[in-house]
Tab-separated table of C-alpha atoms and ligand atoms in Angstrom:
chain	number	residue	atom	x	y	z
V	1	MET	CA	151.450	92.560	91.544
V	2	ARG	CA	153.202	93.300	94.824
V	3	VAL	CA	151.204	95.493	97.201
V	4	ALA	CA	152.549	96.896	100.464
V	5	VAL	CA	149.949	97.318	103.218
V	6	ALA	CA	150.538	99.387	106.327
V	7	CYS	CA	148.289	100.736	109.055
V	8	ASP	CA	148.265	102.253	112.516
V	9	HIS	CA	146.145	101.137	115.470
V	10	GLY	CA	143.155	102.939	113.939
V	11	GLY	CA	143.381	100.746	110.864
V	12	VAL	CA	144.513	97.449	112.293
V	13	THR	CA	141.010	95.985	112.627
V	14	LEU	CA	140.291	96.598	108.950
V	15	LYS	CA	143.646	95.350	107.689
V	16	PRO	CA	142.877	91.575	107.603
V	17	ALA	CA	139.947	92.092	105.213
V	18	VAL	CA	142.126	94.250	102.975
V	19	VAL	CA	144.986	91.754	102.978
V	20	GLU	CA	142.591	88.882	102.251
V	21	GLU	CA	140.964	90.712	99.361
V	22	LEU	CA	144.314	91.619	97.827
V	23	ALA	CA	145.551	88.042	98.142
V	24	ALA	CA	142.295	86.703	96.683
V	25	ARG	CA	142.990	88.845	93.616
V	26	GLY	CA	146.440	87.377	93.183
V	27	ALA	CA	148.451	90.168	94.765
V	28	GLU	CA	151.632	89.411	96.638
V	29	VAL	CA	151.017	91.251	99.906
V	30	LEU	CA	153.801	92.821	101.926
V	31	ASP	CA	152.211	93.385	105.363
V	32	LEU	CA	154.299	96.060	107.068
V	33	GLY	CA	152.193	96.281	110.226
V	34	THR	CA	151.204	97.481	112.640
V	35	HIS	CA	150.037	94.142	113.967
V	36	GLY	CA	148.479	95.055	117.308
V	37	THR	CA	146.080	97.537	118.837
V	38	GLN	CA	148.758	99.385	120.795
V	39	SER	CA	148.894	103.074	119.883
V	40	VAL	CA	151.503	103.884	117.229
V	41	ASP	CA	152.270	106.886	115.025
V	42	TYR	CA	150.805	106.635	111.524
V	43	PRO	CA	153.722	108.476	109.832
V	44	ASP	CA	156.066	105.677	110.912
V	45	PHE	CA	153.978	103.124	109.039
V	46	ALA	CA	153.355	105.339	106.027
V	47	ARG	CA	157.132	105.694	105.865
V	48	LEU	CA	157.666	101.919	105.805
V	49	ALA	CA	155.299	101.585	102.861
V	50	VAL	CA	156.693	104.445	100.795
V	51	GLU	CA	160.219	103.232	101.442
V	52	ALA	CA	159.189	99.812	100.113
V	53	TYR	CA	157.754	101.541	97.041
V	54	ILE	CA	160.888	103.595	96.463
V	55	ALA	CA	163.010	100.435	96.847
V	56	ARG	CA	160.779	98.791	94.194
V	57	GLU	CA	159.670	96.118	96.637
V	58	CYS	CA	156.056	96.809	95.646
V	59	GLU	CA	154.142	98.377	92.777
V	60	ARG	CA	151.251	99.682	94.845
V	61	ILE	CA	150.435	100.639	98.427
V	62	VAL	CA	147.360	100.409	100.645
V	63	LEU	CA	147.426	102.500	103.828
V	64	ILE	CA	144.880	102.455	106.635
V	65	CYS	CA	144.531	104.730	109.652
V	66	GLY	CA	141.458	105.802	111.624
V	67	THR	CA	140.206	108.369	109.144
V	68	GLY	CA	142.649	107.776	106.309
V	69	ILE	CA	143.571	111.445	106.458
V	70	GLY	CA	146.911	111.239	108.248
V	71	MET	CA	148.142	108.449	106.002
V	72	SER	CA	147.040	110.402	102.911
V	73	ILE	CA	148.903	113.507	104.009
V	74	CYS	CA	152.063	111.487	104.610
V	75	ALA	CA	151.981	109.523	101.361
V	76	ASN	CA	151.204	112.519	99.156
V	77	ARG	CA	154.361	114.289	100.339
V	78	VAL	CA	156.436	111.718	98.494
V	79	PRO	CA	157.171	112.454	94.811
V	80	GLY	CA	155.752	109.731	92.606
V	81	ILE	CA	153.134	108.615	95.108
V	82	ARG	CA	149.553	109.457	94.224
V	83	ALA	CA	147.485	108.535	97.254
V	84	ALA	CA	143.692	108.508	97.120
V	85	LEU	CA	141.521	108.379	100.225
V	86	CYS	CA	138.455	106.434	99.121
V	87	HIS	CA	135.352	105.646	101.102
V	88	ASP	CA	133.265	104.301	98.244
V	89	GLU	CA	133.649	102.318	95.034
V	90	TYR	CA	133.066	105.341	92.763
V	91	THR	CA	136.011	107.321	94.098
V	92	ALA	CA	138.166	104.192	94.081
V	93	ARG	CA	137.366	103.623	90.388
V	94	MET	CA	137.944	107.276	89.488
V	95	SER	CA	141.229	107.372	91.410
V	96	ARG	CA	142.522	104.720	89.010
V	97	LEU	CA	140.853	105.942	85.794
V	98	HIS	CA	141.751	109.626	86.108
V	99	ASN	CA	144.523	109.921	88.707
V	100	ASP	CA	146.438	106.684	88.209
V	101	ALA	CA	146.504	106.427	92.006
V	102	ASN	CA	149.220	104.042	93.098
V	103	CYS	CA	148.293	104.293	96.766
V	104	LEU	CA	144.840	103.567	98.176
V	105	VAL	CA	144.035	104.959	101.604
V	106	LEU	CA	141.172	103.735	103.758
V	107	GLY	CA	139.657	104.916	107.026
V	108	GLY	CA	139.453	102.034	109.447
V	109	ARG	CA	136.993	103.958	111.636
V	110	VAL	CA	134.947	105.111	108.668
V	111	ILE	CA	134.141	101.989	106.652
V	112	GLY	CA	133.615	98.325	107.446
V	113	PRO	CA	135.259	95.223	106.010
V	114	GLY	CA	132.632	94.539	103.340
V	115	LEU	CA	132.935	97.968	101.769
V	116	ALA	CA	136.714	97.902	102.158
V	117	ARG	CA	136.867	94.653	100.183
V	118	ALA	CA	134.678	96.119	97.438
V	119	ILE	CA	136.825	99.263	97.249
V	120	VAL	CA	140.034	97.246	97.113
V	121	GLY	CA	138.585	95.052	94.363
V	122	VAL	CA	137.576	97.981	92.175
V	123	TRP	CA	140.864	99.762	92.799
V	124	MET	CA	142.905	96.702	91.866
V	125	ASP	CA	140.878	95.912	88.752
V	126	THR	CA	140.527	99.379	87.220
V	127	PRO	CA	143.220	100.523	84.759
V	128	PHE	CA	144.412	104.092	84.208
V	129	GLU	CA	142.420	105.662	81.392
V	130	GLY	CA	145.399	107.638	80.049
V	131	GLY	CA	144.572	110.066	77.211
V	132	ARG	CA	143.918	113.572	78.497
V	133	HIS	CA	144.731	112.393	82.018
V	134	GLU	CA	148.356	111.575	81.141
V	135	ALA	CA	149.406	115.217	80.971
V	136	ARG	CA	147.459	116.085	84.117
V	137	VAL	CA	149.082	113.323	86.120
V	138	LYS	CA	152.498	114.384	84.797
V	139	LYS	CA	151.844	117.925	86.012
V	140	ILE	CA	151.494	116.619	89.571
V	141	GLU	CA	155.239	116.084	89.622
V	142	ASP	CA	155.746	119.743	88.620
V	143	MET	CA	153.902	121.074	91.655
V	144	PRO	CA	155.949	123.512	93.755
V	145	GLY	CA	158.058	121.677	96.296
V	146	SER	CA	158.012	118.406	94.388
B	1	RB5	C1	144.820	107.739	115.632
B	1	RB5	O1	144.077	107.972	116.765
B	1	RB5	C2	144.298	108.571	114.471
B	1	RB5	O2	144.621	109.905	114.683
B	1	RB5	C3	144.866	108.078	113.157
B	1	RB5	O3	144.520	106.746	112.984
B	1	RB5	C4	144.389	108.790	111.921
B	1	RB5	O4	143.012	108.865	111.871
B	1	RB5	C5	145.045	110.069	111.623
B	1	RB5	O5	144.777	110.738	110.639
């Protein structure tokens, strides 16, 4: 599976652990930056990742900023993207089982590399449960403004 990863300066310290964990699980990682600690604007990097998704260059996205909030707001504006900000393994698992989240968002100033790896692992390995959740996920695309 191809996974695009993008972050701002608030997420750049956490990114290597995320990229390593994805690669260890066989993902083909598209690292879209940022690559340094210089201050950048998180919407610019969220944009790179969602554009890669729309262009079918990846099947999933992982975004990282300081809190994960800005990246989540950006990604969830894009029809077809279901971004889940997860700070623990439970929410990561549920974001796949119930929400079919195709975008994982992490807070680089909230969690450390060990927990990030665990979250990424669960998120990559957990399938969508389907069933009653199919119709609910479909209704997301019918939200006003979509
Ligand atoms: C950058 O300082 C910070 O605002 C950003 O990483 C993120 O937390 C925004 O939501």
